[in-house]
């Protein structure tokens, strides 16, 4: 499995994009550095997305939302080499692009926190991403006790808030890859030592990849579709 990471420079200069099987493309965008670009391309968004953007109370939240939607739309258009992309959601609420005749499906996921947006793309994979700004969180020990495994909560108690955020980002990336939301909680599996392990399950061929961003915790969780060990 090959990991490729891209940023603002590639986003602004790329035209058509190619992604091969067994490749994961991670786009790490510092969205405030491109505010003029987002404003100039709002017209690409759907009416529903623009309506949702207008509901945000604070301009920063509105622009972060717009940037995230534009990143996914623009990059999918480049990967698929099409003029427009339509979206839907599965029964669990996970978004995907509608099938396009003659084009293969490109799987994607997105997360944003603080000044960064992470978008990941792959072909034939269950994939999820999460980024968390490591801001002050006085209740991190209590949250860990409620949402993490007993061993993870003990780790956080001993190691402190940085590990709390690392675990949270890794766990949410996995939950997003499964597309199940937080209804099952996050204590039915562990991400200790950089490995995903569900209780009472063996040979879980999931890959957990850390994305290094100063002041943030971020992870990508990925698994080939059709493998019986995908936990679904």
Short mmCIF file of C-alpha atoms in Angstrom, two decimals:
data_model
loop_
_atom_site.label_atom_id
_atom_site.label_comp_id
_atom_site.label_asym_id
_atom_site.label_seq_id
_atom_site.Cartn_x
_atom_site.Cartn_y
_atom_site.Cartn_z
CA UNK A 1 0.00 0.00 0.00
CA UNK A 2 1.47 3.34 -1.09
CA UNK A 3 0.71 6.57 0.75
CA UNK A 4 0.94 9.89 -1.07
CA UNK A 5 0.51 13.22 0.69
CA UNK A 6 -0.37 16.48 -1.01
CA UNK A 7 -0.93 20.07 0.10
CA UNK A 8 -2.07 23.51 -1.05
CA UNK A 9 0.57 23.79 -3.79
CA UNK A 10 -0.53 20.59 -5.52
CA UNK A 11 -4.20 21.44 -5.02
CA UNK A 12 -3.82 24.74 -6.85
CA UNK A 13 -1.60 23.41 -9.65
CA UNK A 14 -3.05 19.96 -10.40
CA UNK A 15 -5.40 19.43 -13.33
CA UNK A 16 -6.27 15.78 -13.96
CA UNK A 17 -5.33 13.32 -11.23
CA UNK A 18 -4.69 9.58 -11.31
CA UNK A 19 -5.07 7.21 -8.41
CA UNK A 20 -4.11 3.56 -8.67
CA UNK A 21 -5.33 0.60 -6.67
CA UNK A 22 -3.38 0.16 -3.45
CA UNK A 23 -2.72 3.91 -3.34
CA UNK A 24 -4.02 6.25 -0.66
CA UNK A 25 -3.95 9.96 -1.42
CA UNK A 26 -4.01 12.26 1.59
CA UNK A 27 -4.71 15.93 0.98
CA UNK A 28 -3.68 18.15 3.90
CA UNK A 29 -4.97 21.67 3.35
CA UNK A 30 -4.46 24.70 5.62
CA UNK A 31 -7.71 26.31 4.57
CA UNK A 32 -7.19 29.90 5.94
CA UNK A 33 -4.28 30.32 3.49
CA UNK A 34 -6.71 29.96 0.57
CA UNK A 35 -9.67 32.07 1.67
CA UNK A 36 -9.88 33.97 -1.63
CA UNK A 37 -9.96 30.69 -3.56
CA UNK A 38 -12.90 29.36 -1.52
CA UNK A 39 -14.84 32.60 -1.95
CA UNK A 40 -14.24 32.62 -5.71
CA UNK A 41 -15.43 29.03 -6.12
CA UNK A 42 -18.55 28.93 -3.94
CA UNK A 43 -20.61 28.75 -7.12
CA UNK A 44 -19.51 25.10 -7.52
CA UNK A 45 -21.48 24.06 -4.43
CA UNK A 46 -25.02 22.72 -4.63
CA UNK A 47 -27.97 24.77 -3.47
CA UNK A 48 -28.35 22.54 -0.42
CA UNK A 49 -24.69 23.02 0.52
CA UNK A 50 -24.93 26.79 0.14
CA UNK A 51 -28.06 26.79 2.29
CA UNK A 52 -26.24 24.80 4.96
CA UNK A 53 -23.26 27.16 4.79
CA UNK A 54 -25.57 30.10 5.46
CA UNK A 55 -26.71 28.56 8.74
CA UNK A 56 -23.33 28.89 10.41
CA UNK A 57 -23.22 31.68 12.96
CA UNK A 58 -19.50 32.40 12.75
CA UNK A 59 -17.71 33.26 9.49
CA UNK A 60 -14.79 30.96 10.32
CA UNK A 61 -17.09 27.94 10.66
CA UNK A 62 -18.88 28.86 7.46
CA UNK A 63 -15.66 29.16 5.48
CA UNK A 64 -14.27 25.90 6.90
CA UNK A 65 -17.44 24.10 5.82
CA UNK A 66 -17.30 25.63 2.33
CA UNK A 67 -13.61 24.78 1.95
CA UNK A 68 -14.23 21.14 2.89
CA UNK A 69 -17.06 20.74 0.40
CA UNK A 70 -15.05 22.40 -2.37
CA UNK A 71 -11.98 20.26 -1.74
CA UNK A 72 -13.97 17.05 -2.15
CA UNK A 73 -15.88 18.25 -5.22
CA UNK A 74 -12.86 19.67 -7.02
CA UNK A 75 -10.60 16.71 -6.35
CA UNK A 76 -13.23 14.13 -7.32
CA UNK A 77 -13.80 15.99 -10.60
CA UNK A 78 -10.06 15.73 -11.27
CA UNK A 79 -9.82 12.06 -10.31
CA UNK A 80 -12.88 11.12 -12.35
CA UNK A 81 -12.19 13.57 -15.20
CA UNK A 82 -15.77 14.84 -15.23
CA UNK A 83 -17.45 18.26 -15.14
CA UNK A 84 -19.92 17.54 -12.33
CA UNK A 85 -20.17 15.14 -9.39
CA UNK A 86 -23.38 14.22 -7.57
CA UNK A 87 -23.44 12.85 -4.05
CA UNK A 88 -25.60 10.62 -1.93
CA UNK A 89 -25.33 8.89 1.45
CA UNK A 90 -25.65 5.23 2.38
CA UNK A 91 -28.11 3.86 4.93
CA UNK A 92 -25.73 4.85 7.73
CA UNK A 93 -25.18 8.38 6.47
CA UNK A 94 -21.72 7.96 4.92
CA UNK A 95 -21.39 10.07 1.75
CA UNK A 96 -20.31 8.72 -1.62
CA UNK A 97 -20.38 9.98 -5.18
CA UNK A 98 -23.05 8.58 -7.46
CA UNK A 99 -21.95 6.09 -10.08
CA UNK A 100 -20.78 7.59 -13.37
CA UNK A 101 -20.99 5.46 -16.52
CA UNK A 102 -17.56 4.32 -17.63
CA UNK A 103 -15.87 5.56 -14.47
CA UNK A 104 -14.68 3.59 -11.47
CA UNK A 105 -15.80 4.65 -8.00
CA UNK A 106 -13.33 6.68 -5.96
CA UNK A 107 -13.79 6.25 -2.22
CA UNK A 108 -13.25 9.31 -0.04
CA UNK A 109 -13.57 10.73 3.43
CA UNK A 110 -12.98 14.15 4.97
CA UNK A 111 -12.34 15.72 8.37
CA UNK A 112 -11.56 19.21 9.58
CA UNK A 113 -10.43 20.83 12.80
CA UNK A 114 -8.87 24.20 13.51
CA UNK A 115 -6.97 25.41 10.45
CA UNK A 116 -6.65 22.04 8.70
CA UNK A 117 -8.83 19.97 6.41
CA UNK A 118 -7.83 16.40 5.59
CA UNK A 119 -9.36 14.63 2.62
CA UNK A 120 -8.44 11.06 1.69
CA UNK A 121 -9.10 9.17 -1.54
CA UNK A 122 -8.67 5.53 -2.57
CA UNK A 123 -10.13 2.92 -4.93
CA UNK A 124 -11.85 -0.22 -3.66
CA UNK A 125 -11.23 0.53 0.00
CA UNK A 126 -13.13 1.32 3.16
CA UNK A 127 -11.43 4.51 4.27
CA UNK A 128 -11.85 7.05 7.07
CA UNK A 129 -9.92 10.06 8.33
CA UNK A 130 -10.03 12.23 11.41
CA UNK A 131 -8.05 15.26 12.54
CA UNK A 132 -8.24 16.84 15.98
CA UNK A 133 -6.67 20.10 17.07
CA UNK A 134 -4.97 19.38 20.39
CA UNK A 135 -6.63 22.23 22.25
CA UNK A 136 -7.15 22.41 25.99
CA UNK A 137 -9.53 19.69 27.21
CA UNK A 138 -9.85 19.64 31.03
CA UNK A 139 -12.19 16.61 31.02
CA UNK A 140 -10.01 14.37 28.84
CA UNK A 141 -9.55 11.70 31.55
CA UNK A 142 -13.31 11.42 32.14
CA UNK A 143 -14.01 11.26 28.40
CA UNK A 144 -11.43 8.51 27.98
CA UNK A 145 -13.02 6.49 30.78
CA UNK A 146 -16.42 6.76 29.08
CA UNK A 147 -15.38 6.11 25.47
CA UNK A 148 -12.11 4.16 25.46
CA UNK A 149 -11.23 0.63 26.47
CA UNK A 150 -10.07 0.22 30.06
CA UNK A 151 -6.47 -0.22 28.87
CA UNK A 152 -6.61 2.90 26.69
CA UNK A 153 -8.14 4.95 29.50
CA UNK A 154 -5.31 3.85 31.78
CA UNK A 155 -2.78 4.81 29.10
CA UNK A 156 -4.31 8.28 28.86
CA UNK A 157 -4.31 8.65 32.63
CA UNK A 158 -0.58 7.87 32.70
CA UNK A 159 0.51 9.68 29.52
CA UNK A 160 -1.70 12.78 29.42
CA UNK A 161 -3.82 14.75 26.93
CA UNK A 162 -1.62 14.29 23.84
CA UNK A 163 -2.27 10.56 23.87
CA UNK A 164 -5.97 11.23 24.48
CA UNK A 165 -6.15 13.14 21.19
CA UNK A 166 -4.08 10.56 19.31
CA UNK A 167 -6.41 7.79 20.43
CA UNK A 168 -9.51 9.84 19.62
CA UNK A 169 -8.39 10.65 16.08
CA UNK A 170 -7.42 7.02 15.42
CA UNK A 171 -10.71 5.71 16.80
CA UNK A 172 -12.90 8.16 14.91
CA UNK A 173 -11.03 7.43 11.67
CA UNK A 174 -11.89 3.74 12.09
CA UNK A 175 -15.53 4.41 12.94
CA UNK A 176 -15.82 6.69 9.90
CA UNK A 177 -14.23 4.05 7.68
CA UNK A 178 -16.85 1.56 8.86
CA UNK A 179 -19.53 4.18 8.31
CA UNK A 180 -21.34 3.34 11.52
CA UNK A 181 -21.24 6.63 13.42
CA UNK A 182 -20.74 6.75 17.17
CA UNK A 183 -23.86 4.78 18.06
CA UNK A 184 -21.81 1.75 19.12
CA UNK A 185 -19.42 3.91 21.09
CA UNK A 186 -15.66 3.55 20.71
CA UNK A 187 -14.81 0.99 23.36
CA UNK A 188 -15.57 -2.11 21.25
CA UNK A 189 -12.11 -1.83 19.69
CA UNK A 190 -8.62 -0.67 20.59
CA UNK A 191 -6.05 1.43 18.71
CA UNK A 192 -3.16 0.86 21.10
CA UNK A 193 0.29 0.64 19.54
CA UNK A 194 -1.07 1.92 16.23
CA UNK A 195 -3.12 -1.22 15.56
CA UNK A 196 -6.89 -1.65 15.27
CA UNK A 197 -8.14 -4.62 17.26
CA UNK A 198 -11.81 -5.43 17.83
CA UNK A 199 -12.72 -7.59 20.79
CA UNK A 200 -12.98 -11.31 20.00
CA UNK A 201 -11.94 -10.84 16.36
CA UNK A 202 -8.78 -12.15 14.71
CA UNK A 203 -6.89 -11.35 11.52
CA UNK A 204 -8.31 -7.87 11.13
CA UNK A 205 -6.45 -6.55 8.14
CA UNK A 206 -6.89 -2.86 8.85
CA UNK A 207 -4.19 -0.28 8.29
CA UNK A 208 -3.86 2.75 10.60
CA UNK A 209 -1.70 5.58 9.30
CA UNK A 210 -0.74 8.66 11.37
CA UNK A 211 -0.68 12.03 9.61
CA UNK A 212 1.90 14.36 11.15
CA UNK A 213 0.68 17.92 11.68
CA UNK A 214 2.18 20.07 14.43
CA UNK A 215 -0.38 20.71 17.17
CA UNK A 216 -2.84 18.17 15.77
CA UNK A 217 -3.63 14.47 16.01
CA UNK A 218 -4.68 12.86 12.74
CA UNK A 219 -5.12 9.32 11.41
CA UNK A 220 -6.32 7.48 8.34
CA UNK A 221 -7.94 4.04 8.72
CA UNK A 222 -8.15 1.89 5.60
CA UNK A 223 -9.12 -1.62 4.58
CA UNK A 224 -9.67 -3.34 1.24
CA UNK A 225 -13.34 -3.81 0.44
CA UNK A 226 -14.61 -7.37 0.26
CA UNK A 227 -12.19 -8.70 2.86
CA UNK A 228 -14.14 -10.66 5.44
CA UNK A 229 -12.11 -9.11 8.25
CA UNK A 230 -13.53 -5.64 7.68
CA UNK A 231 -15.64 -5.74 10.85
CA UNK A 232 -18.90 -4.87 9.14
#
